[in-house]
Amino acid sequence: MTVKALRGTIQIPGDKSISHRSVMFGSIAEGTTTINGFLPGDDCLSTISCFQKLGVDIQMIDEQSVVVKGKGIQALKEPSDILDVGNSGTTIRLMMGILANTPFHSTMIGDESIAKRPMKRVTGPLRDMNIHLDGRKDANFTPLVIRGGQAKGIHYTSPVASAQVKSAILLAGLQAEGTTSVTEPAKSRDHTERMLEAFGVKVEEEGLTVSIEGGQTLRGTHVEVPGDISSAAFFLVAGAIIANSRIEIQKVGMNPTRTGILDVLSNMGASIETVKETKETAEPYADLVVEASHLKGTEVGGDLIPRLIDEIPIIALAATQAEGITVIKDAAELKVKETNRIDTVVNELTKMGANIEATEDGMIIHGGTKLHGANVNSHGDHRIGMMLAVASCIAEGETIIENRDAVSVSYPQFFAHLESLQQ
Ligand code: S3P
């Protein structure tokens, strides 16, 4: 269906990465943590349910307000049930770091997608810290079993720029003997570092290395969660590629480790204005206004990739509408996301008439194509579902998106917001 224009104002839901961490850190802190702007998406609800199984008192006051009554990490109890993380890679990987500091046995599972995602990137370094872990294929896949204990600090040089890996090791380092540090090949999102500091933990950063001293205690605090720039990205691109559009998106997180999408869209010629930026909070935020624009192709790679890794599906869609060629490279990490996002993006957009080819570490898109309606599939990947919904707005003819409910992982009101803006 070709949509005439998207116009109006929306407030996108809370940041997924920050919402997860607020519940996790509140659960291991001493004292109460209040969270405002929490994302009630399936992934973050999985995190709440796992910590409730570990004996933490967590209450949802309303859709976006959560109160966590932490009693310190020592108060976590051995779970009598399996911890089910659903579709959430952040939950399983960060929880391993936290469970490394508990003297009991826990088993973790997730859905079909989680069962295919590599866990050795976390279980490997945690084993180096003397933590007992097991799982399929030598602890690379779920179900995973962990028995925490006395970790010893390590220095870990990660082969991938991954905030999940960095965060898991730093969290294990919280109670470890001595110092724990992680060096990354490029800087990944730093929400863990920022939030640990807000909970009273000292974290040191030098270049691409982050270090933490063992034996530190977290103190409950208030967490203000800004809107998720990864969710805003769908409307930033929709506003730019749908003629006559103008969308104001309120309270979007502007952490510089996450704003790669703004750099790319600006390079492509999109008109995006930043208004009312607030920098006083642990996580900065701003209102963004996007207007329909003439886009041109670009190159996306290098250190920019970790700053926009989750936005690549929607960038690929923007590129199909841009003049010229767009090359996305250095993004092999896409293969181990909720789906293999190189394959799902290329296959699903090809069904709609895009000129797009997969490469070993990204994709090449020849722009300026008119998309047509088709029978497409999210394959259970929330970001693929939202990207296809935006694509359907510019496609001629009817598009049917199978498994569209996957969007509830990170953006339960996505379709309602999209409809509310349609002219
Ligand atoms: C996340 C980190 C990223 C990102 C994911 C959320 C986080 O994964 O893709 O959606 O909250 O730390 P990697 O750290 O594996 O790149």
Coordinates of C-alpha atoms and ligand atoms in Angstrom, one line a residue:
M1 CA 0.0 0.0 0.0
T2 CA 1.5 3.4 -0.9
V3 CA 1.1 5.7 2.0
K4 CA 0.6 9.4 1.1
A5 CA 2.6 10.8 4.0
L6 CA 3.5 10.2 7.7
R7 CA 2.8 13.3 9.8
G8 CA 2.6 14.0 13.5
T9 CA 4.3 13.4 16.8
I10 CA 5.2 10.2 18.6
Q11 CA 7.0 9.2 21.8
I12 CA 8.7 5.9 21.1
P13 CA 9.1 3.4 24.0
G14 CA 12.0 3.1 26.4
D15 CA 15.5 2.0 25.4
K16 CA 15.8 -1.8 25.5
S17 CA 19.4 -2.0 26.5
I18 CA 19.0 0.6 29.3
S19 CA 15.7 -1.0 30.5
H20 CA 17.4 -4.5 30.9
R21 CA 20.3 -3.0 32.8
S22 CA 18.0 -1.0 35.1
V23 CA 16.3 -4.2 36.3
M24 CA 19.5 -6.2 36.5
F25 CA 21.5 -3.6 38.4
G26 CA 18.5 -2.8 40.6
S27 CA 18.2 -6.5 41.5
I28 CA 21.8 -6.8 42.7
A29 CA 21.9 -3.4 44.4
E30 CA 21.3 -2.7 48.0
G31 CA 18.2 -0.5 48.4
T32 CA 15.3 0.4 46.2
T33 CA 15.6 1.3 42.5
T34 CA 12.8 3.2 40.7
I35 CA 12.7 3.1 36.9
N36 CA 10.8 5.5 34.8
G37 CA 10.3 5.1 31.0
F38 CA 10.8 1.3 31.2
L39 CA 10.2 -0.6 28.0
P40 CA 7.5 -3.2 28.6
G41 CA 8.6 -5.3 25.5
D42 CA 8.8 -9.1 25.7
D43 CA 12.6 -9.1 26.1
C44 CA 12.7 -6.8 29.1
L45 CA 9.7 -8.7 30.7
S46 CA 11.9 -11.8 30.3
T47 CA 14.6 -10.1 32.4
I48 CA 12.1 -9.2 35.1
S49 CA 10.8 -12.8 35.2
C50 CA 14.3 -14.3 35.5
F51 CA 15.2 -12.0 38.5
Q52 CA 11.9 -12.7 40.1
K53 CA 12.9 -16.4 39.9
L54 CA 16.1 -15.5 41.7
G55 CA 13.9 -14.1 44.6
V56 CA 14.0 -10.4 43.8
D57 CA 10.9 -8.3 44.6
I58 CA 10.1 -6.4 41.3
Q59 CA 6.8 -4.7 40.8
M60 CA 5.4 -3.0 37.7
I61 CA 3.6 0.1 39.0
D62 CA 2.3 0.8 35.5
E63 CA 3.4 0.0 31.9
Q64 CA 6.5 2.2 32.2
S65 CA 7.3 2.4 35.9
V66 CA 9.1 -0.4 37.8
V67 CA 10.2 -0.6 41.4
V68 CA 13.0 -3.1 42.3
K69 CA 13.7 -3.8 45.9
G70 CA 17.3 -5.0 45.8
K71 CA 19.0 -6.6 48.8
G72 CA 22.4 -7.0 47.3
I73 CA 23.8 -9.7 45.2
Q74 CA 24.3 -12.1 48.2
A75 CA 20.5 -12.1 48.7
L76 CA 19.9 -13.8 45.3
K77 CA 18.4 -17.3 45.8
E78 CA 19.1 -20.5 43.9
P79 CA 16.2 -20.7 41.3
S80 CA 14.0 -23.8 41.6
D81 CA 12.9 -23.3 38.0
I82 CA 14.8 -22.9 34.7
L83 CA 15.5 -19.3 33.8
D84 CA 13.9 -18.6 30.4
V85 CA 15.2 -15.6 28.5
G86 CA 12.8 -15.9 25.6
N87 CA 14.3 -14.1 22.6
S88 CA 16.7 -11.9 24.6
G89 CA 20.5 -12.2 23.9
T90 CA 21.1 -9.3 26.3
T91 CA 19.3 -11.1 29.2
I92 CA 21.2 -14.4 28.8
R93 CA 24.6 -12.9 28.2
L94 CA 24.5 -10.3 31.0
M95 CA 22.9 -12.7 33.4
M96 CA 25.8 -15.1 33.0
G97 CA 28.1 -12.3 34.3
I98 CA 25.8 -11.7 37.3
L99 CA 25.3 -15.4 38.1
A100 CA 29.1 -15.8 38.1
N101 CA 29.0 -14.2 41.5
T102 CA 26.3 -16.5 43.0
P103 CA 27.4 -19.7 44.9
F104 CA 24.6 -21.8 43.3
H105 CA 23.4 -23.6 40.3
S106 CA 21.2 -22.0 37.5
T107 CA 20.0 -23.3 34.1
M108 CA 19.2 -20.9 31.3
I109 CA 17.3 -21.5 28.1
G110 CA 15.6 -19.3 25.5
D111 CA 13.6 -19.6 22.3
E112 CA 14.6 -21.2 18.9
S113 CA 16.6 -18.1 17.9
I114 CA 18.6 -18.0 21.2
A115 CA 19.4 -21.7 20.8
K116 CA 21.3 -20.8 17.6
R117 CA 23.2 -17.8 18.9
P118 CA 26.9 -18.3 20.0
M119 CA 27.5 -18.1 23.8
K120 CA 31.2 -19.1 23.8
R121 CA 32.0 -15.4 23.5
V122 CA 30.9 -15.1 27.1
T123 CA 31.2 -18.6 28.5
G124 CA 34.9 -18.7 27.3
P125 CA 36.2 -15.7 29.2
L126 CA 34.0 -16.5 32.2
R127 CA 35.7 -20.0 32.3
D128 CA 39.0 -18.1 32.3
M129 CA 37.8 -16.4 35.4
N130 CA 37.3 -19.8 37.1
I131 CA 33.5 -20.0 36.7
H132 CA 31.9 -23.4 36.0
L133 CA 29.8 -23.3 32.9
D134 CA 28.4 -26.0 30.7
G135 CA 26.1 -26.2 27.7
R136 CA 25.7 -27.8 24.3
K137 CA 28.8 -27.8 22.1
D138 CA 31.2 -27.1 25.0
A139 CA 29.1 -24.3 26.4
N140 CA 28.5 -22.5 23.1
F141 CA 24.7 -23.0 23.0
T142 CA 21.7 -23.2 25.3
P143 CA 20.7 -24.8 27.5
L144 CA 23.4 -23.3 29.7
V145 CA 24.2 -24.3 33.2
I146 CA 26.2 -22.1 35.5
R147 CA 27.6 -22.6 39.0
G148 CA 29.0 -19.3 40.3
G149 CA 31.8 -19.0 42.8
Q150 CA 34.9 -16.9 43.4
A151 CA 35.8 -15.4 40.1
K152 CA 39.4 -14.2 39.5
G153 CA 40.0 -10.9 37.6
I154 CA 41.3 -11.2 34.1
H155 CA 42.3 -8.9 31.3
Y156 CA 40.2 -9.9 28.3
T157 CA 40.9 -8.8 24.7
S158 CA 37.6 -9.3 22.9
P159 CA 37.8 -10.2 19.2
V160 CA 34.4 -8.6 18.7
A161 CA 33.0 -5.1 19.6
S162 CA 30.1 -6.3 21.7
A163 CA 28.5 -4.6 24.6
Q164 CA 27.0 -7.9 25.7
V165 CA 30.4 -9.5 26.0
K166 CA 32.0 -6.5 27.6
S167 CA 29.1 -6.1 30.1
A168 CA 29.0 -9.8 31.1
I169 CA 32.8 -9.8 31.9
L170 CA 32.6 -6.5 33.8
L171 CA 29.6 -7.8 35.8
A172 CA 31.5 -11.0 36.7
G173 CA 34.4 -8.7 37.7
L174 CA 32.2 -6.9 40.3
Q175 CA 32.9 -9.6 42.9
A176 CA 36.1 -11.0 41.4
E177 CA 39.5 -11.0 43.0
G178 CA 41.5 -8.0 41.8
T179 CA 40.9 -6.1 38.6
T180 CA 38.9 -7.2 35.6
S181 CA 39.3 -5.3 32.3
V182 CA 38.1 -5.7 28.7
T183 CA 39.6 -4.3 25.6
E184 CA 37.5 -4.1 22.5
P185 CA 38.4 -3.6 18.8
A186 CA 36.0 -0.7 18.6
K187 CA 33.9 1.0 21.2
S188 CA 30.5 -0.6 21.7
R189 CA 27.5 0.9 23.6
D190 CA 28.5 2.1 27.1
H191 CA 25.2 1.8 29.0
T192 CA 26.7 -0.6 31.5
E193 CA 29.6 1.7 32.4
R194 CA 27.3 4.7 32.7
M195 CA 24.7 2.9 34.8
L196 CA 27.2 1.2 37.1
E197 CA 28.6 4.6 37.9
A198 CA 25.0 5.9 38.7
F199 CA 24.7 2.9 41.1
G200 CA 27.9 4.0 42.8
V201 CA 30.4 1.7 41.2
K202 CA 33.8 3.0 40.0
V203 CA 34.5 2.1 36.4
E204 CA 37.7 3.2 34.6
E205 CA 38.0 3.8 30.9
E206 CA 41.2 4.3 29.0
G207 CA 40.9 4.3 25.2
L208 CA 39.2 1.0 24.2
T209 CA 39.8 -0.6 27.7
V210 CA 37.3 -0.6 30.5
S211 CA 38.3 -1.8 34.0
I212 CA 36.5 -2.5 37.2
E213 CA 37.9 -3.3 40.7
G214 CA 36.4 -6.4 42.4
G215 CA 34.4 -6.1 45.7
Q216 CA 32.3 -3.1 44.9
T217 CA 28.6 -2.7 46.0
L218 CA 25.8 -1.2 44.0
R219 CA 23.4 1.2 45.7
G220 CA 19.8 1.5 44.5
T221 CA 19.0 4.7 42.6
H222 CA 16.5 6.2 40.2
V223 CA 16.9 5.4 36.5
E224 CA 15.3 7.6 33.8
V225 CA 15.1 5.6 30.6
P226 CA 15.1 7.6 27.4
G227 CA 13.4 6.5 24.2
D228 CA 15.2 3.8 22.1
I229 CA 17.1 5.3 19.1
S230 CA 17.0 1.8 17.6
S231 CA 13.2 2.0 17.6
A232 CA 13.2 5.7 16.5
A233 CA 15.3 4.6 13.5
F234 CA 12.3 3.0 11.8
F235 CA 10.4 6.4 11.9
L236 CA 13.5 8.4 11.0
V237 CA 13.8 6.3 7.8
A238 CA 10.1 6.2 7.2
G239 CA 9.9 10.0 7.5
A240 CA 12.8 10.5 5.1
I241 CA 11.6 8.1 2.4
I242 CA 7.9 8.7 2.3
A243 CA 7.0 11.9 0.4
N244 CA 5.5 14.9 2.2
S245 CA 6.3 13.4 5.7
R246 CA 7.2 15.3 8.8
I247 CA 7.5 13.4 12.1
E248 CA 8.6 14.7 15.5
I249 CA 10.0 11.9 17.7
Q250 CA 10.3 12.9 21.4
K251 CA 12.9 12.0 24.0
V252 CA 15.2 9.9 21.9
G253 CA 18.3 8.6 23.6
M254 CA 21.4 10.4 22.2
N255 CA 24.2 8.4 23.7
P256 CA 27.1 8.9 21.2
T257 CA 27.8 5.1 21.2
R258 CA 24.3 4.7 19.6
T259 CA 23.9 7.6 17.2
G260 CA 25.5 6.1 14.1
I261 CA 22.1 6.1 12.4
L262 CA 22.0 9.9 12.6
D263 CA 25.5 10.1 11.0
V264 CA 24.5 7.8 8.2
L265 CA 21.2 9.4 7.4
S266 CA 22.9 12.8 7.5
N267 CA 25.6 11.5 5.0
M268 CA 22.7 10.3 2.8
G269 CA 21.2 13.8 2.8
A270 CA 18.2 13.2 5.2
S271 CA 16.8 16.3 6.9
I272 CA 16.8 15.6 10.6
E273 CA 16.8 18.4 13.1
T274 CA 17.8 17.9 16.8
V275 CA 15.8 20.0 19.2
K276 CA 15.8 20.3 23.0
E277 CA 18.8 18.2 23.8
T278 CA 19.2 17.3 27.5
K279 CA 22.7 16.3 28.6
E280 CA 22.4 16.5 32.4
T281 CA 21.1 12.9 32.8
A282 CA 23.4 9.8 32.8
E283 CA 21.9 9.1 29.3
P284 CA 21.4 12.2 27.1
Y285 CA 18.2 12.6 25.0
A286 CA 16.6 14.9 22.5
D287 CA 13.6 15.5 20.3
L288 CA 14.2 14.7 16.6
V289 CA 12.3 16.1 13.6
V290 CA 12.6 14.3 10.3
E291 CA 11.3 15.4 7.0
A292 CA 11.0 13.7 3.6
S293 CA 14.3 14.0 1.8
H294 CA 16.2 13.1 -1.4
L295 CA 18.7 10.4 -0.3
K296 CA 21.9 9.4 -1.9
G297 CA 23.9 6.2 -1.5
T298 CA 26.7 5.9 1.1
E299 CA 29.3 3.6 2.6
V300 CA 28.8 2.2 6.1
G301 CA 31.7 0.3 7.8
G302 CA 34.6 0.4 10.3
D303 CA 34.1 1.9 13.8
L304 CA 30.6 3.1 12.8
I305 CA 29.2 -0.5 12.8
P306 CA 28.9 -1.0 16.5
R307 CA 27.2 2.4 16.8
L308 CA 24.4 1.3 14.5
I309 CA 24.5 -2.5 14.4
D310 CA 20.8 -2.9 15.1
E311 CA 19.8 -0.2 12.5
I312 CA 21.3 -2.0 9.5
P313 CA 18.1 -3.6 8.3
I314 CA 16.3 -0.2 8.2
I315 CA 19.4 1.5 6.7
A316 CA 19.3 -1.1 3.9
L317 CA 15.7 -0.2 3.2
A318 CA 16.7 3.5 3.1
A319 CA 19.4 2.6 0.6
T320 CA 16.9 1.0 -1.8
Q321 CA 15.3 4.5 -2.1
A322 CA 18.6 6.4 -2.4
E323 CA 20.3 7.5 -5.6
G324 CA 23.3 5.4 -6.3
I325 CA 25.0 2.5 -4.5
T326 CA 25.3 1.9 -0.8
V327 CA 27.9 -0.5 0.6
I328 CA 27.6 -1.9 4.1
K329 CA 30.8 -3.7 5.2
D330 CA 32.6 -4.9 8.4
A331 CA 29.2 -6.1 9.7
A332 CA 29.6 -9.9 9.9
E333 CA 28.1 -9.7 13.5
L334 CA 24.8 -9.4 11.7
K335 CA 24.9 -13.1 11.1
V336 CA 24.5 -13.9 14.8
K337 CA 21.7 -11.6 15.7
E338 CA 18.0 -12.7 16.2
T339 CA 18.3 -14.0 12.7
N340 CA 21.1 -14.0 10.2
R341 CA 20.3 -10.4 9.3
I342 CA 22.4 -10.3 6.1
D343 CA 20.3 -13.2 4.7
T344 CA 16.9 -12.1 6.0
V345 CA 17.3 -8.5 4.9
V346 CA 18.5 -9.5 1.4
N347 CA 16.0 -12.3 0.9
E348 CA 12.9 -10.3 2.1
L349 CA 13.7 -7.1 0.3
T350 CA 14.5 -9.0 -2.9
K351 CA 10.9 -10.4 -2.7
M352 CA 9.7 -6.8 -2.8
G353 CA 11.9 -5.9 -5.9
A354 CA 15.0 -4.4 -4.3
N355 CA 18.3 -4.7 -6.0
I356 CA 20.4 -6.0 -3.1
E357 CA 23.1 -8.5 -2.8
A358 CA 24.7 -10.2 0.3
T359 CA 28.5 -10.1 0.9
E360 CA 30.6 -11.9 3.4
D361 CA 30.4 -9.0 5.9
G362 CA 27.5 -6.9 4.8
M363 CA 25.5 -6.1 1.6
I364 CA 25.5 -3.9 -1.5
I365 CA 22.4 -2.1 -2.5
H366 CA 21.7 -0.4 -5.8
G367 CA 19.3 2.4 -5.0
G368 CA 16.4 4.0 -6.8
T369 CA 14.2 0.9 -7.1
K370 CA 10.4 1.0 -6.9
L371 CA 9.3 -1.6 -4.4
H372 CA 6.2 -3.8 -4.9
G373 CA 4.0 -5.6 -2.4
A374 CA 4.8 -9.3 -1.6
N375 CA 4.3 -12.0 0.9
V376 CA 7.2 -11.5 3.3
N377 CA 8.3 -12.9 6.7
S378 CA 9.9 -11.4 9.8
H379 CA 11.2 -14.9 10.6
G380 CA 10.5 -13.9 14.2
D381 CA 13.0 -11.1 14.2
H382 CA 11.4 -7.8 15.5
R383 CA 13.7 -5.5 13.6
I384 CA 13.0 -7.3 10.3
G385 CA 9.2 -7.1 11.0
M386 CA 9.4 -3.3 11.5
M387 CA 11.7 -2.7 8.5
L388 CA 9.2 -4.7 6.3
A389 CA 6.3 -2.7 7.6
V390 CA 8.0 0.5 6.6
A391 CA 8.8 -1.0 3.2
S392 CA 5.2 -1.9 2.8
C393 CA 4.3 1.8 3.1
I394 CA 6.2 2.7 -0.1
A395 CA 5.4 -0.5 -2.0
E396 CA 2.9 -0.6 -4.7
G397 CA 0.2 -3.3 -4.1
E398 CA -0.5 -5.4 -1.0
T399 CA 2.2 -6.7 1.4
I400 CA 1.6 -9.5 3.8
I401 CA 4.1 -9.7 6.7
E402 CA 4.1 -13.2 8.3
N403 CA 5.1 -13.3 12.0
R404 CA 4.6 -9.6 12.4
D405 CA 3.9 -9.9 16.1
A406 CA 7.6 -10.3 16.6
V407 CA 7.7 -6.5 16.9
S408 CA 6.5 -6.8 20.5
V409 CA 10.1 -7.9 21.5
S410 CA 11.2 -4.2 21.4
Y411 CA 8.2 -2.1 20.3
P412 CA 4.7 -3.4 21.2
Q413 CA 2.9 -0.3 19.9
F414 CA 4.8 -0.1 16.6
F415 CA 1.8 -0.8 14.3
A416 CA -0.4 1.6 16.3
H417 CA 2.2 4.4 16.0
L418 CA 2.6 3.8 12.3
E419 CA -1.1 4.0 11.7
S420 CA -1.5 7.1 13.9
L421 CA 0.9 9.0 11.6
Q422 CA -0.7 7.9 8.3
Q423 CA -2.4 10.6 6.2
Ligands
S3P1 C1 23.0 -5.0 23.2 C2 24.2 -5.0 22.4 C3 24.2 -5.4 21.0 C4 22.8 -5.2 20.3 C5 21.7 -5.8 21.2 C6 21.7 -5.1 22.5 C7 23.1 -4.6 24.6 O1 24.6 -6.7 20.9 O2 22.8 -5.8 19.1 O3 20.5 -5.5 20.5 O4 22.1 -4.3 25.2 O5 24.2 -4.7 25.1 P1 26.2 -7.1 20.8 O6 26.7 -6.6 22.1 O7 26.2 -8.6 20.8 O8 26.7 -6.5 19.6

